[in-house]
Tab-separated table of C-alpha atoms and ligand atoms in Angstrom:
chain	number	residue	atom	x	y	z
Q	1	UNK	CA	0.000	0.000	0.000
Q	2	UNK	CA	1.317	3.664	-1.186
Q	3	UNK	CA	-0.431	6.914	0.382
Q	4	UNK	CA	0.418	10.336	-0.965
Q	5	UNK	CA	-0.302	13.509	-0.729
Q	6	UNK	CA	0.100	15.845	-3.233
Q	7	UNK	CA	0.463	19.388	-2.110
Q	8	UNK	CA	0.591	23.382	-3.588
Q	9	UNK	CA	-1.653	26.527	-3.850
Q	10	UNK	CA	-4.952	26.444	-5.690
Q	11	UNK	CA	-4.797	26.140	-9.497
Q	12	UNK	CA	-1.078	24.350	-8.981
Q	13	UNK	CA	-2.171	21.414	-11.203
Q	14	UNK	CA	-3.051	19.108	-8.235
Q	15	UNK	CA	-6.175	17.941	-10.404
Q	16	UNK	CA	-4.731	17.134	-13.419
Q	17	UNK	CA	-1.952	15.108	-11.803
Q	18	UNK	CA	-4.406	13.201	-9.209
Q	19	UNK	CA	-6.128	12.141	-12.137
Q	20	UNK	CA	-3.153	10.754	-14.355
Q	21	UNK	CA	-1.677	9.219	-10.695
Q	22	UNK	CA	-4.927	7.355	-10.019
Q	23	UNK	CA	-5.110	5.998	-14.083
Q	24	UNK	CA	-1.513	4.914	-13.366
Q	25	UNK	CA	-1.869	4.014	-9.818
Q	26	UNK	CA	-4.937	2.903	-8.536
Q	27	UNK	CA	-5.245	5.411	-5.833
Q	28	UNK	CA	-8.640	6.222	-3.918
Q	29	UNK	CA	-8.684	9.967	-4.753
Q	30	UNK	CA	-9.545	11.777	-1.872
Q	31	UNK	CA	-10.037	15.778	-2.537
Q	32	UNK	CA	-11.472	17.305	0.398
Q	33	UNK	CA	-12.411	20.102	-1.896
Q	34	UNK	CA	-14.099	17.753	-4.372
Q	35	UNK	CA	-15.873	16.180	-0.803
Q	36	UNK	CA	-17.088	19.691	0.151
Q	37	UNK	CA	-18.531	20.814	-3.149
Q	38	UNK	CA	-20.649	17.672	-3.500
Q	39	UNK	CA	-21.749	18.673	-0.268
Q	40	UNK	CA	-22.912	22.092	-0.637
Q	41	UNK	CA	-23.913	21.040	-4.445
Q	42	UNK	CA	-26.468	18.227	-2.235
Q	43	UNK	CA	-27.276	20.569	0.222
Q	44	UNK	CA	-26.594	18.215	3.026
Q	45	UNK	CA	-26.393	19.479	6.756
Q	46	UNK	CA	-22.484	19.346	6.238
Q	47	UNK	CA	-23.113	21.238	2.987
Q	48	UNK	CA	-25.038	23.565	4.804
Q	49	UNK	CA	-22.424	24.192	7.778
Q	50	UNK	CA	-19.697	24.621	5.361
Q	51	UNK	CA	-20.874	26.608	2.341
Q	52	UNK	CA	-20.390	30.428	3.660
Q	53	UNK	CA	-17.023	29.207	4.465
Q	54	UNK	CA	-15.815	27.651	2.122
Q	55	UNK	CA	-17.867	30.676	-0.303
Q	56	UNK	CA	-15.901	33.341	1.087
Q	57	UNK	CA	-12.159	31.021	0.316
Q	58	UNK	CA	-11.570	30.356	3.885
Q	59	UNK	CA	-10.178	27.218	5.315
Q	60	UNK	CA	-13.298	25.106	7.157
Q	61	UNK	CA	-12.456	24.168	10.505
Q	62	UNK	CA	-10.313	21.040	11.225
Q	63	UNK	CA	-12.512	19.524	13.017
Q	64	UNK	CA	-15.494	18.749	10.079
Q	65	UNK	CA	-12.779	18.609	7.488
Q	66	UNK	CA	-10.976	15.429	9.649
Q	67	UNK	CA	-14.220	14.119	10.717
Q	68	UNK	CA	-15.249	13.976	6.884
Q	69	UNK	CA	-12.189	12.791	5.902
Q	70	UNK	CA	-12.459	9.825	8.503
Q	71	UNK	CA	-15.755	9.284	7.415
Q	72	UNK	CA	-13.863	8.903	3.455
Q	73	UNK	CA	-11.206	6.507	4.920
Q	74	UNK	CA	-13.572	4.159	7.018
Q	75	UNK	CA	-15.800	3.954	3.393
Q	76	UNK	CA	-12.327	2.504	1.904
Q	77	UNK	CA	-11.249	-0.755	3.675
Q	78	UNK	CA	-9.642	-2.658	0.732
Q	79	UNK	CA	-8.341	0.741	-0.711
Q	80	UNK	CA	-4.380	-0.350	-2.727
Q	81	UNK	CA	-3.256	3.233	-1.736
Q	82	UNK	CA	-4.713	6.608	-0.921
Q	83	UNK	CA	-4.056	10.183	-2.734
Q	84	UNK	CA	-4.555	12.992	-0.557
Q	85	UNK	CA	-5.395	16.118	-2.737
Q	86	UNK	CA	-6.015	19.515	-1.013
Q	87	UNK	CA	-5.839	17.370	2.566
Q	88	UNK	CA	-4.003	18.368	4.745
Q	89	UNK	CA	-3.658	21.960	4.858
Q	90	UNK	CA	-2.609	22.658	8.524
Q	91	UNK	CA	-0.274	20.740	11.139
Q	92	UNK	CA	-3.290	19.416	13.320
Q	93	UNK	CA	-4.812	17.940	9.925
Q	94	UNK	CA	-1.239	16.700	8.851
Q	95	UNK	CA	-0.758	15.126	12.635
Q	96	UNK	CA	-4.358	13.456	12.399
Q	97	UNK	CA	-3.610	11.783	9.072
Q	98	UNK	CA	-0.424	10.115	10.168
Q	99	UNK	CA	-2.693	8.899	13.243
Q	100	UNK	CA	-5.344	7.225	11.313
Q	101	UNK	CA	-2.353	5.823	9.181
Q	102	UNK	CA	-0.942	4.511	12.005
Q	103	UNK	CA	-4.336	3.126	13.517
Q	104	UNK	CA	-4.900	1.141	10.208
Q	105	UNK	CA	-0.584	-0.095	10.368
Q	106	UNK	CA	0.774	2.036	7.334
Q	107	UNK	CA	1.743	5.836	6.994
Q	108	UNK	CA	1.974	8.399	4.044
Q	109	UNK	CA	4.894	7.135	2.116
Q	110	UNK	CA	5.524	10.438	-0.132
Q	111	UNK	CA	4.243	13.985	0.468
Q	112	UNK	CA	4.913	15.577	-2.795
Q	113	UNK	CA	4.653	19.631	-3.623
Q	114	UNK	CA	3.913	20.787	-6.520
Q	115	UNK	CA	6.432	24.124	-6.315
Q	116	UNK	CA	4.283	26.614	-8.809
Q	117	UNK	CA	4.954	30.985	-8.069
Q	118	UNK	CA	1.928	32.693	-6.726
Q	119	UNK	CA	1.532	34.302	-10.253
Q	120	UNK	CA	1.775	31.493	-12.344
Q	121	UNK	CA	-0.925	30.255	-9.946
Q	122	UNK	CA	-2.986	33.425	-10.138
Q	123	UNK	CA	-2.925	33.685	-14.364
Q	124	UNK	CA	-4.047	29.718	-14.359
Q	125	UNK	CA	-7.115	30.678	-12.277
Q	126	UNK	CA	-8.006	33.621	-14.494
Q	127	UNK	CA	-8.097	31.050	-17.241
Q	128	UNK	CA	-10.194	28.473	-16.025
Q	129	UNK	CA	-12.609	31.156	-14.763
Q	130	UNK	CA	-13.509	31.520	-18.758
Q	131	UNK	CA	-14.153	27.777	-18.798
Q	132	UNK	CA	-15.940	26.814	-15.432
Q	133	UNK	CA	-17.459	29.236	-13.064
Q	134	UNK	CA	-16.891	28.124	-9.513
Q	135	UNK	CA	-17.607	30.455	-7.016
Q	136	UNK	CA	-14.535	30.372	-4.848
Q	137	UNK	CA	-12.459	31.641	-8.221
Q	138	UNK	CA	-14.210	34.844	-7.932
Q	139	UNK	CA	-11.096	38.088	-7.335
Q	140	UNK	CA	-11.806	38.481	-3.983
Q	141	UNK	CA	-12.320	34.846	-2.645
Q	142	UNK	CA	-9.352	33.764	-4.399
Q	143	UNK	CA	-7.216	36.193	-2.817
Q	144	UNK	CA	-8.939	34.905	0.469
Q	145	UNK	CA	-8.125	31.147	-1.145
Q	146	UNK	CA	-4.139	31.743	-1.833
Q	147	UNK	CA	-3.969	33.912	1.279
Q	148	UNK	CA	-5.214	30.914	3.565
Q	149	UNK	CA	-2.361	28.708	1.888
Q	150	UNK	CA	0.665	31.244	1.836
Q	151	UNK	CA	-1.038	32.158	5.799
Q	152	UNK	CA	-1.410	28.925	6.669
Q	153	UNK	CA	-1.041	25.854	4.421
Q	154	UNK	CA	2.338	26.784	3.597
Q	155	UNK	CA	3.282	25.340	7.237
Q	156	UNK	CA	2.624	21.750	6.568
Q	157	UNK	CA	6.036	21.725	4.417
Q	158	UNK	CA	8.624	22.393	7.210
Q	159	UNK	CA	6.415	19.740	9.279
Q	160	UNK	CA	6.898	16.706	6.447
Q	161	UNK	CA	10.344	18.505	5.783
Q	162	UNK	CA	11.901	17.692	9.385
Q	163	UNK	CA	10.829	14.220	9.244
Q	164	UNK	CA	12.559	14.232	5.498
Q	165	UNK	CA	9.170	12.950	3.742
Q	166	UNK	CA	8.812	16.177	1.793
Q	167	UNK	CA	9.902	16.314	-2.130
Q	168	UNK	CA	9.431	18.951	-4.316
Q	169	UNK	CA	8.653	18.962	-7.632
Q	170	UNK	CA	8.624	21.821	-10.176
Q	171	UNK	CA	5.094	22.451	-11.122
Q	172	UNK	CA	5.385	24.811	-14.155
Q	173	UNK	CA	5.965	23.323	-17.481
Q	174	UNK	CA	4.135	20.696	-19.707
Q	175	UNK	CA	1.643	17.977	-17.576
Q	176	UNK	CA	3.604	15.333	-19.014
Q	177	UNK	CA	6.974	15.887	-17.543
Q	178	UNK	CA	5.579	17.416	-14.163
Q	179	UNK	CA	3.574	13.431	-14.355
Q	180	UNK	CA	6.754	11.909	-14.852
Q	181	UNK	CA	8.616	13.676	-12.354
Q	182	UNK	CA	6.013	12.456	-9.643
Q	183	UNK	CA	5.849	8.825	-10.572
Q	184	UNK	CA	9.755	9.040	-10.492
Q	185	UNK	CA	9.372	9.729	-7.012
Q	186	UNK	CA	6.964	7.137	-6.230
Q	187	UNK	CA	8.898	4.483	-8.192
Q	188	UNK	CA	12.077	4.642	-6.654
Q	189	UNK	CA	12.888	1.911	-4.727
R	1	LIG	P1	-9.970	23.108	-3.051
R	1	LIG	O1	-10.800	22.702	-4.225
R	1	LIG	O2	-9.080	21.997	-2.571
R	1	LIG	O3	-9.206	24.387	-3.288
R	1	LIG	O4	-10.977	23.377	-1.829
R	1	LIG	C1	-12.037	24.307	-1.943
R	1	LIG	C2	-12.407	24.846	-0.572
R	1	LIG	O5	-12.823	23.762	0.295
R	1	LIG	C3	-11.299	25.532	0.195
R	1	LIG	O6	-11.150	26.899	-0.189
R	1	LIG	C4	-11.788	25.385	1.639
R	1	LIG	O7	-12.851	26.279	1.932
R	1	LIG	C5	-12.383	23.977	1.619
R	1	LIG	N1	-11.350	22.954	1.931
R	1	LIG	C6	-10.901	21.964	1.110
R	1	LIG	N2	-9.993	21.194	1.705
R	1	LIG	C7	-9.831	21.705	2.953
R	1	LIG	C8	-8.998	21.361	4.053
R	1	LIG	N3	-8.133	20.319	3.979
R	1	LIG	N4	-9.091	22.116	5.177
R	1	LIG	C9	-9.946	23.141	5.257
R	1	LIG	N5	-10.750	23.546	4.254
R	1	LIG	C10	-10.707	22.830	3.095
């Protein structure tokens, strides 16, 4: 069994590459972000609890987000490997997933960042706002959304850093050879 997470700011390319790495892989994807939305989108009570939050580009407490994500692991018994996309995204998140790794005898084998600049970031999200309108891409809540990671997220690296699981990989250039450089990662022996 392989667990990764795959780290960086919004519009770093975390999508694209979860969804090559679970072709390749056989990961259960789990996106909090992709949890939330479906959420909100069904208007459950954890949709309901969440959406202003999550509306205005703020991080939701980490106490739903690990609840739902325990919820998401429990659903997955006979899972090969987990990707972690967009989870975790503080140091109590980061310390509760190595728990319920260690509760179930395995542990995140690779924490990978994609390394992209803040503007590179900021001209991808202007682009994809002409293709898909999501709410949280709007100017102001995505200056809320890269805020929260530069504010926050950002300390999650030195935490996986000290313990030497962090590697980072260069996250601007073609999809192919950021793809390869992951699964170079998770292939070495
Ligand atoms: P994403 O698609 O990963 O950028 O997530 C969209 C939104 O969902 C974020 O702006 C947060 O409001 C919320 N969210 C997703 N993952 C987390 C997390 N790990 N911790 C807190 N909030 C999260």
């Amino acid at each position: 069994m392989i667990n990764l997470v795959l780290f960086g700011p919004p519009g770093a390319g975390k999508g694209t590459q979860s969804e090559k790495l679970i072709q390749k892989y056989g990961f259960v994807h789990i996106s909090t972000g992709d949890l939330f939305r479906w959420h909100t989108k069904n208007d459950t009570d954890l949709g309901k609890r969440v959406k202003e939050i999550m509306n205005s580009g703020a991080l939701v407490p980490d106490e739903i987000t690990i609840a739902m994500l325990k919820e998401e692991l429990d659903k997955n018994p006979n899972a090969k490997g987990f990707l972690f996309d967009g989870f975790p995204r503080t140091v109590g998140q980061a310390e509760a997933l190595d728990k319920f790794m260690k509760d179930n005898n395995t542990a995140i084998h690779h924490v990978i960042a994609l390394d992209v600049t803040e503007e590179e970031v900021r001209t991808r999200i202007a682009k994809r706002r002409n293709v898909e309108h999501r709410v949280d891409d709007e100017e102001e809540k995505l200056n809320k959304r890269i805020t929260e990671y530069f504010t926050k997220t950002i300390h999650v690296l030195p935490f996986y850093d000290k313990q030497g699981r962090l590697k980072t990989v260069q996250g601007i250039g073609a999809i192919e050879s950021i793809f390869k450089s992951i699964t170079a990662i998770i292939d070495q022996k």
